[in-house]
Amino acid sequence: MPVDHESQSASAHAKGPGSAGSSSGWPGAARVTTPCAPPDGSGRVSSCSGRRSFGFLLAGGGISHAGSSVHRVALPALAVLHLGASPGQVSVLAFAATLPALVVSLPAGVLVDRYSLRSVLIATDLAAATVVLSMSTAAALDILTLQPLYAIALALGAFGVVHQAASSAAVPALAAPERLHQASSQYTAVITTGGITGTALGTLLVAVAGPARTLIGNVVCRLLSACCAARVRDLSAPSRKRAERRPMLAEIDEGLRFCVKDPVLRPLFMALTMMSIGLGLTTTLLAYHLLTTVRTGTTGLGVIMAVGSLGGLIGALTAPRLVGRWGSGPVLVVTFTLYGLMQIPPFLAAPGPVWLVVLTLASCGQCAAATCAGTTQRSVQQWHTPVHLRARVQQTALWLGNGSAPLAALAAGALAGLTSVRTVMVLGVLLLLLSAVVLWRSPVRHLTNKDGATP
């Protein structure tokens, strides 16, 4: 998802798909003046264990995302090199891996409301490790085929959606309100770094050890992530008893209705959906366009992607400072606009070193805008949502954004066949810029929530 660029940088949404980031430790601890005070009703934790718990949450999130990035590199390589998959079969595999974002995101919001976040984090990590280990073993024994690989991709995608839901919900549960944006930015910076590291490690391991053995790297990361989650001691237990729970569809409906009725979240989520569709149109065929028309070569394409990932880290780290100076509304409008503008150079580019430099800078600016917007919009969601609805509202945003990405990718391929790749990219840019206009004409533009202010 465009504004959740921590996932985007791993796969253009990562479906989606995202700080003056002080590195001074657990963000909620600085304002606690009574050491070892017990947790209050809001679920915030004491200063004694809070720093450690938040640190383990960040470490587990970064390690887990590194493992996912290793997997995203190894899986298509395994399908092509080990099983001889055709381009069409690779596309089906990619669709299977991203489909859970559309199907599982909304139920995941209810699940993390009902069960202990720590238990969900541990269970999904262990389940993913088991599935990946079985796949690697089957490949080593030469009994793996494409059909079970599709099912495995679906299962891992579902585990990933639920794990990400629990991990994201744990951030506001551990952070004090006045440090919420800073906490989100630190989290985004850590998982962005994990994604960059995992992608580089996966590429190296595939070249040295082959894709089947590379998958073991994801298993190790998942187990380490589960160990980190087990050390997070300060997440409050579910506040509702089993007898008080309503049917899952009723709880999903409650979250959707809140988003539709809220004057801030409604235009924000509309803009996020438009942004995700626009991103799908502009990036689905981007690598093909750069390699065949702009002729960047694989090395040039790698440089563009690497510098873009660095921009994503910069955006995550500078977001709190920008919001603290200008307010969340102006930051969102400007970053949404910049994100659209940074998509213009690719369809104007021509072969040559000058355009390679321009494309590299545009990639850096695009990813910086995406992660800055991503951390800011998540903080806005949390500021404007009652605690008991936060997980469901968060998952609604991911469902609208990440769930629309695979459909946009399919549309991009169909439109390119009817028109041209450049035409599809132009349509995507127009949709991206229109999402910024939606924010400009909405109450989001006037938001001034900042860390240190009362939500």
mmCIF file with all atom_site columns, N, CA, C and O in Angstrom, residues 82 134-144 212:
data_model
loop_
_atom_site.group_PDB
_atom_site.id
_atom_site.type_symbol
_atom_site.label_atom_id
_atom_site.label_alt_id
_atom_site.label_comp_id
_atom_site.label_asym_id
_atom_site.label_entity_id
_atom_site.label_seq_id
_atom_site.pdbx_PDB_ins_code
_atom_site.Cartn_x
_atom_site.Cartn_y
_atom_site.Cartn_z
_atom_site.occupancy
_atom_site.B_iso_or_equiv
_atom_site.pdbx_formal_charge
_atom_site.auth_seq_id
_atom_site.auth_comp_id
_atom_site.auth_asym_id
_atom_site.auth_atom_id
_atom_site.pdbx_PDB_model_num
ATOM 1  N N  . HIS A 1 82  ? 13.269 -24.077 -9.718  1.00 0.00 ? 82  HIS A N  1
ATOM 2  C CA . HIS A 1 82  ? 13.127 -25.442 -9.227  1.00 0.00 ? 82  HIS A CA 1
ATOM 3  C C  . HIS A 1 82  ? 11.962 -26.173 -9.888  1.00 0.00 ? 82  HIS A C  1
ATOM 4  O O  . HIS A 1 82  ? 12.040 -27.372 -10.145 1.00 0.00 ? 82  HIS A O  1
ATOM 5  N N  . SER A 1 134 ? 8.212  -26.850 5.986   1.00 0.00 ? 134 SER A N  1
ATOM 6  C CA . SER A 1 134 ? 7.678  -27.977 5.210   1.00 0.00 ? 134 SER A CA 1
ATOM 7  C C  . SER A 1 134 ? 7.886  -27.760 3.716   1.00 0.00 ? 134 SER A C  1
ATOM 8  O O  . SER A 1 134 ? 8.202  -28.714 2.983   1.00 0.00 ? 134 SER A O  1
ATOM 9  N N  . MET A 1 135 ? 7.746  -26.513 3.254   1.00 0.00 ? 135 MET A N  1
ATOM 10 C CA . MET A 1 135 ? 7.968  -26.225 1.840   1.00 0.00 ? 135 MET A CA 1
ATOM 11 C C  . MET A 1 135 ? 9.433  -26.429 1.460   1.00 0.00 ? 135 MET A C  1
ATOM 12 O O  . MET A 1 135 ? 9.744  -27.028 0.419   1.00 0.00 ? 135 MET A O  1
ATOM 13 N N  . SER A 1 136 ? 10.340 -25.953 2.300   1.00 0.00 ? 136 SER A N  1
ATOM 14 C CA . SER A 1 136 ? 11.764 -26.116 2.020   1.00 0.00 ? 136 SER A CA 1
ATOM 15 C C  . SER A 1 136 ? 12.156 -27.586 2.021   1.00 0.00 ? 136 SER A C  1
ATOM 16 O O  . SER A 1 136 ? 12.937 -28.038 1.169   1.00 0.00 ? 136 SER A O  1
ATOM 17 N N  . THR A 1 137 ? 11.594 -28.348 2.961   1.00 0.00 ? 137 THR A N  1
ATOM 18 C CA . THR A 1 137 ? 11.890 -29.789 3.031   1.00 0.00 ? 137 THR A CA 1
ATOM 19 C C  . THR A 1 137 ? 11.378 -30.517 1.789   1.00 0.00 ? 137 THR A C  1
ATOM 20 O O  . THR A 1 137 ? 12.074 -31.363 1.212   1.00 0.00 ? 137 THR A O  1
ATOM 21 N N  . ALA A 1 138 ? 10.160 -30.174 1.363   1.00 0.00 ? 138 ALA A N  1
ATOM 22 C CA . ALA A 1 138 ? 9.595  -30.811 0.169   1.00 0.00 ? 138 ALA A CA 1
ATOM 23 C C  . ALA A 1 138 ? 10.426 -30.492 -1.066  1.00 0.00 ? 138 ALA A C  1
ATOM 24 O O  . ALA A 1 138 ? 10.640 -31.360 -1.929  1.00 0.00 ? 138 ALA A O  1
ATOM 25 N N  . ALA A 1 139 ? 10.915 -29.261 -1.156  1.00 0.00 ? 139 ALA A N  1
ATOM 26 C CA . ALA A 1 139 ? 11.755 -28.896 -2.294  1.00 0.00 ? 139 ALA A CA 1
ATOM 27 C C  . ALA A 1 139 ? 13.074 -29.664 -2.258  1.00 0.00 ? 139 ALA A C  1
ATOM 28 O O  . ALA A 1 139 ? 13.569 -30.133 -3.296  1.00 0.00 ? 139 ALA A O  1
ATOM 29 N N  . ALA A 1 140 ? 13.652 -29.815 -1.051  1.00 0.00 ? 140 ALA A N  1
ATOM 30 C CA . ALA A 1 140 ? 14.913 -30.548 -0.931  1.00 0.00 ? 140 ALA A CA 1
ATOM 31 C C  . ALA A 1 140 ? 14.748 -32.017 -1.296  1.00 0.00 ? 140 ALA A C  1
ATOM 32 O O  . ALA A 1 140 ? 15.665 -32.636 -1.852  1.00 0.00 ? 140 ALA A O  1
ATOM 33 N N  . LEU A 1 141 ? 13.564 -32.570 -0.997  1.00 0.00 ? 141 LEU A N  1
ATOM 34 C CA . LEU A 1 141 ? 13.290 -33.979 -1.318  1.00 0.00 ? 141 LEU A CA 1
ATOM 35 C C  . LEU A 1 141 ? 12.754 -34.151 -2.737  1.00 0.00 ? 141 LEU A C  1
ATOM 36 O O  . LEU A 1 141 ? 12.438 -35.272 -3.152  1.00 0.00 ? 141 LEU A O  1
ATOM 37 N N  . ASP A 1 142 ? 12.629 -33.031 -3.466  1.00 0.00 ? 142 ASP A N  1
ATOM 38 C CA . ASP A 1 142 ? 12.164 -33.034 -4.854  1.00 0.00 ? 142 ASP A CA 1
ATOM 39 C C  . ASP A 1 142 ? 10.737 -33.582 -4.983  1.00 0.00 ? 142 ASP A C  1
ATOM 40 O O  . ASP A 1 142 ? 10.409 -34.273 -5.949  1.00 0.00 ? 142 ASP A O  1
ATOM 41 N N  . ILE A 1 143 ? 9.884  -33.264 -4.011  1.00 0.00 ? 143 ILE A N  1
ATOM 42 C CA . ILE A 1 143 ? 8.483  -33.688 -4.082  1.00 0.00 ? 143 ILE A CA 1
ATOM 43 C C  . ILE A 1 143 ? 7.541  -32.489 -4.113  1.00 0.00 ? 143 ILE A C  1
ATOM 44 O O  . ILE A 1 143 ? 6.319  -32.659 -4.055  1.00 0.00 ? 143 ILE A O  1
ATOM 45 N N  . LEU A 1 144 ? 8.081  -31.280 -4.186  1.00 0.00 ? 144 LEU A N  1
ATOM 46 C CA . LEU A 1 144 ? 7.247  -30.076 -4.216  1.00 0.00 ? 144 LEU A CA 1
ATOM 47 C C  . LEU A 1 144 ? 6.725  -29.845 -5.630  1.00 0.00 ? 144 LEU A C  1
ATOM 48 O O  . LEU A 1 144 ? 7.466  -29.988 -6.610  1.00 0.00 ? 144 LEU A O  1
ATOM 49 N N  . ALA A 1 212 ? 15.661 -22.974 -2.342  1.00 0.00 ? 212 ALA A N  1
ATOM 50 C CA . ALA A 1 212 ? 15.111 -23.885 -1.328  1.00 0.00 ? 212 ALA A CA 1
ATOM 51 C C  . ALA A 1 212 ? 15.805 -23.690 0.009   1.00 0.00 ? 212 ALA A C  1
ATOM 52 O O  . ALA A 1 212 ? 15.159 -23.602 1.061   1.00 0.00 ? 212 ALA A O  1
#
